[in-house]
């Protein structure tokens, strides 16, 4: 897609987010399986359900814009998820891996928050109130997931330190 206008940029950014969310739906089950902490595993499983909602919201946005979801691969998310996946193969299952998984998951959340915040601002500029509302709902959930990971990390990191 050739990006010539701010409208084009919004659609391009939405496609990037859609690709990112689809990649995350494949990564979260692996992260949940690798987690030792029940709280962390539950957080990943819960966020997987939210991520399915994020995908559905994006599909609603594309439908409202008369655009399709195809045409973009989010290479940034691919790289972030690859680094997280590498941890699973490099660190034995346990508290240290859990701490690494939290760090990797928070990188994902921060990347998403940046993307959703930026495209939400564009949608607001363009007067697309429904799009703004849907993006804000997802942005709020991403922020809540990041906060939950921070809370879980307090116990996990302490346990990882003791295990060392």
Short mmCIF file of C-alpha atoms in Angstrom, two decimals:
data_model
loop_
_atom_site.label_atom_id
_atom_site.label_comp_id
_atom_site.label_asym_id
_atom_site.label_seq_id
_atom_site.Cartn_x
_atom_site.Cartn_y
_atom_site.Cartn_z
CA UNK A 1 0.00 0.00 0.00
CA UNK A 2 1.26 3.41 -0.89
CA UNK A 3 0.90 5.83 2.00
CA UNK A 4 0.10 9.27 0.63
CA UNK A 5 -2.35 10.76 3.12
CA UNK A 6 -2.98 10.73 6.86
CA UNK A 7 -5.96 8.43 6.12
CA UNK A 8 -3.59 6.03 4.35
CA UNK A 9 -1.22 6.22 7.30
CA UNK A 10 -4.02 5.35 9.72
CA UNK A 11 -4.99 2.27 7.69
CA UNK A 12 -1.33 1.25 7.37
CA UNK A 13 -0.84 1.56 11.13
CA UNK A 14 -4.06 -0.37 11.79
CA UNK A 15 -2.81 -3.18 9.54
CA UNK A 16 0.46 -3.22 11.44
CA UNK A 17 -1.43 -3.55 14.73
CA UNK A 18 -3.64 -6.28 13.28
CA UNK A 19 -0.58 -8.25 12.24
CA UNK A 20 0.95 -7.72 15.69
CA UNK A 21 -2.18 -8.94 17.48
CA UNK A 22 -2.42 -12.03 15.28
CA UNK A 23 1.22 -12.86 16.08
CA UNK A 24 0.54 -12.39 19.79
CA UNK A 25 -2.35 -14.87 19.69
CA UNK A 26 0.18 -17.50 18.60
CA UNK A 27 2.86 -16.53 21.14
CA UNK A 28 0.78 -16.24 24.33
CA UNK A 29 -0.11 -19.95 24.60
CA UNK A 30 3.60 -20.82 24.39
CA UNK A 31 4.44 -18.24 27.04
CA UNK A 32 1.66 -19.54 29.30
CA UNK A 33 2.94 -23.10 28.92
CA UNK A 34 6.49 -22.02 29.78
CA UNK A 35 5.47 -20.08 32.90
CA UNK A 36 5.98 -21.68 36.32
CA UNK A 37 4.04 -19.08 38.26
CA UNK A 38 0.31 -19.74 38.34
CA UNK A 39 -0.35 -15.99 38.45
CA UNK A 40 1.79 -15.42 35.39
CA UNK A 41 0.24 -18.32 33.49
CA UNK A 42 -3.24 -17.00 34.31
CA UNK A 43 -2.23 -13.49 33.23
CA UNK A 44 -1.05 -14.82 29.86
CA UNK A 45 -4.21 -16.90 29.41
CA UNK A 46 -6.41 -13.95 30.35
CA UNK A 47 -4.54 -11.64 28.00
CA UNK A 48 -4.96 -14.18 25.19
CA UNK A 49 -8.72 -13.80 25.56
CA UNK A 50 -8.35 -10.02 25.53
CA UNK A 51 -6.13 -10.26 22.46
CA UNK A 52 -8.89 -12.10 20.60
CA UNK A 53 -11.11 -9.13 21.48
CA UNK A 54 -8.44 -6.74 20.17
CA UNK A 55 -8.41 -8.60 16.86
CA UNK A 56 -12.21 -8.43 16.70
CA UNK A 57 -12.18 -4.68 17.44
CA UNK A 58 -9.65 -4.10 14.68
CA UNK A 59 -11.80 -6.14 12.28
CA UNK A 60 -14.77 -3.93 13.23
CA UNK A 61 -12.67 -0.85 12.50
CA UNK A 62 -11.59 -2.18 9.10
CA UNK A 63 -15.19 -3.01 8.25
CA UNK A 64 -16.33 0.49 9.23
CA UNK A 65 -13.60 1.99 7.02
CA UNK A 66 -14.39 -0.32 4.10
CA UNK A 67 -10.84 -1.67 4.15
CA UNK A 68 -9.38 -5.15 4.46
CA UNK A 69 -6.87 -6.34 7.05
CA UNK A 70 -4.30 -7.67 4.59
CA UNK A 71 -1.10 -6.15 3.36
CA UNK A 72 1.18 -5.67 6.33
CA UNK A 73 3.45 -7.77 8.51
CA UNK A 74 4.51 -6.22 11.78
CA UNK A 75 8.23 -6.90 11.72
CA UNK A 76 8.72 -5.06 15.02
CA UNK A 77 6.42 -7.45 16.86
CA UNK A 78 7.97 -10.40 15.07
CA UNK A 79 11.35 -9.39 16.49
CA UNK A 80 10.07 -8.76 20.01
CA UNK A 81 8.27 -12.09 20.07
CA UNK A 82 11.31 -13.89 18.67
CA UNK A 83 13.44 -12.56 21.52
CA UNK A 84 10.84 -13.77 24.03
CA UNK A 85 10.67 -17.16 22.37
CA UNK A 86 14.45 -17.47 22.54
CA UNK A 87 14.25 -17.15 26.34
CA UNK A 88 12.12 -20.28 26.52
CA UNK A 89 14.89 -22.28 24.87
CA UNK A 90 17.75 -20.63 26.74
CA UNK A 91 16.57 -20.56 30.37
CA UNK A 92 15.44 -23.56 32.41
CA UNK A 93 11.83 -23.48 33.51
CA UNK A 94 11.44 -21.72 36.83
CA UNK A 95 11.50 -18.33 38.48
CA UNK A 96 14.29 -16.86 36.35
CA UNK A 97 12.47 -17.81 33.15
CA UNK A 98 9.28 -16.31 34.58
CA UNK A 99 11.12 -13.04 35.23
CA UNK A 100 12.39 -13.10 31.64
CA UNK A 101 8.93 -13.85 30.29
CA UNK A 102 7.52 -10.87 32.19
CA UNK A 103 10.21 -8.61 30.73
CA UNK A 104 9.47 -9.92 27.23
CA UNK A 105 5.71 -9.53 27.71
CA UNK A 106 6.12 -5.97 28.93
CA UNK A 107 8.13 -5.15 25.80
CA UNK A 108 5.16 -6.42 23.81
CA UNK A 109 2.72 -4.33 25.85
CA UNK A 110 4.79 -1.16 25.50
CA UNK A 111 5.11 -1.65 21.75
CA UNK A 112 1.35 -2.09 21.50
CA UNK A 113 0.62 0.92 23.69
CA UNK A 114 2.79 3.08 21.44
CA UNK A 115 1.04 1.80 18.32
CA UNK A 116 -2.48 2.10 19.67
CA UNK A 117 -1.82 5.54 21.14
CA UNK A 118 -0.43 6.85 17.86
CA UNK A 119 -3.19 5.53 15.63
CA UNK A 120 -5.82 6.63 18.14
CA UNK A 121 -4.47 10.19 17.88
CA UNK A 122 -4.70 10.04 14.09
CA UNK A 123 -8.26 8.71 14.25
CA UNK A 124 -9.18 11.52 16.63
CA UNK A 125 -7.68 14.09 14.26
CA UNK A 126 -9.74 12.62 11.43
CA UNK A 127 -12.94 12.79 13.49
CA UNK A 128 -13.47 9.04 13.55
CA UNK A 129 -15.16 8.81 16.95
CA UNK A 130 -16.10 5.11 16.73
CA UNK A 131 -12.54 4.19 15.76
CA UNK A 132 -11.18 6.31 18.62
CA UNK A 133 -13.46 4.57 21.12
CA UNK A 134 -12.50 1.08 19.95
CA UNK A 135 -8.79 1.89 19.97
CA UNK A 136 -9.05 3.50 23.40
CA UNK A 137 -10.73 0.39 24.80
CA UNK A 138 -7.83 -1.73 23.59
CA UNK A 139 -5.25 0.80 24.77
CA UNK A 140 -6.82 0.72 28.25
CA UNK A 141 -6.61 -3.09 28.30
CA UNK A 142 -2.97 -3.03 27.19
CA UNK A 143 -2.14 -0.59 30.00
CA UNK A 144 -3.96 -2.79 32.52
CA UNK A 145 -2.06 -5.88 31.29
CA UNK A 146 1.24 -4.04 31.71
CA UNK A 147 0.28 -2.98 35.23
CA UNK A 148 -0.69 -6.55 36.12
CA UNK A 149 2.65 -7.84 34.81
CA UNK A 150 4.44 -5.27 36.96
CA UNK A 151 2.53 -6.48 40.02
CA UNK A 152 3.31 -10.13 39.27
CA UNK A 153 6.97 -9.27 38.70
CA UNK A 154 7.41 -8.16 42.30
CA UNK A 155 6.86 -11.69 43.62
CA UNK A 156 8.46 -13.45 40.64
CA UNK A 157 11.64 -11.36 40.68
CA UNK A 158 12.01 -11.86 44.43
CA UNK A 159 11.67 -15.62 43.97
CA UNK A 160 14.15 -15.53 41.08
CA UNK A 161 16.65 -13.69 43.27
CA UNK A 162 16.28 -16.31 46.02
CA UNK A 163 16.75 -19.12 43.49
CA UNK A 164 20.08 -17.70 42.34
#
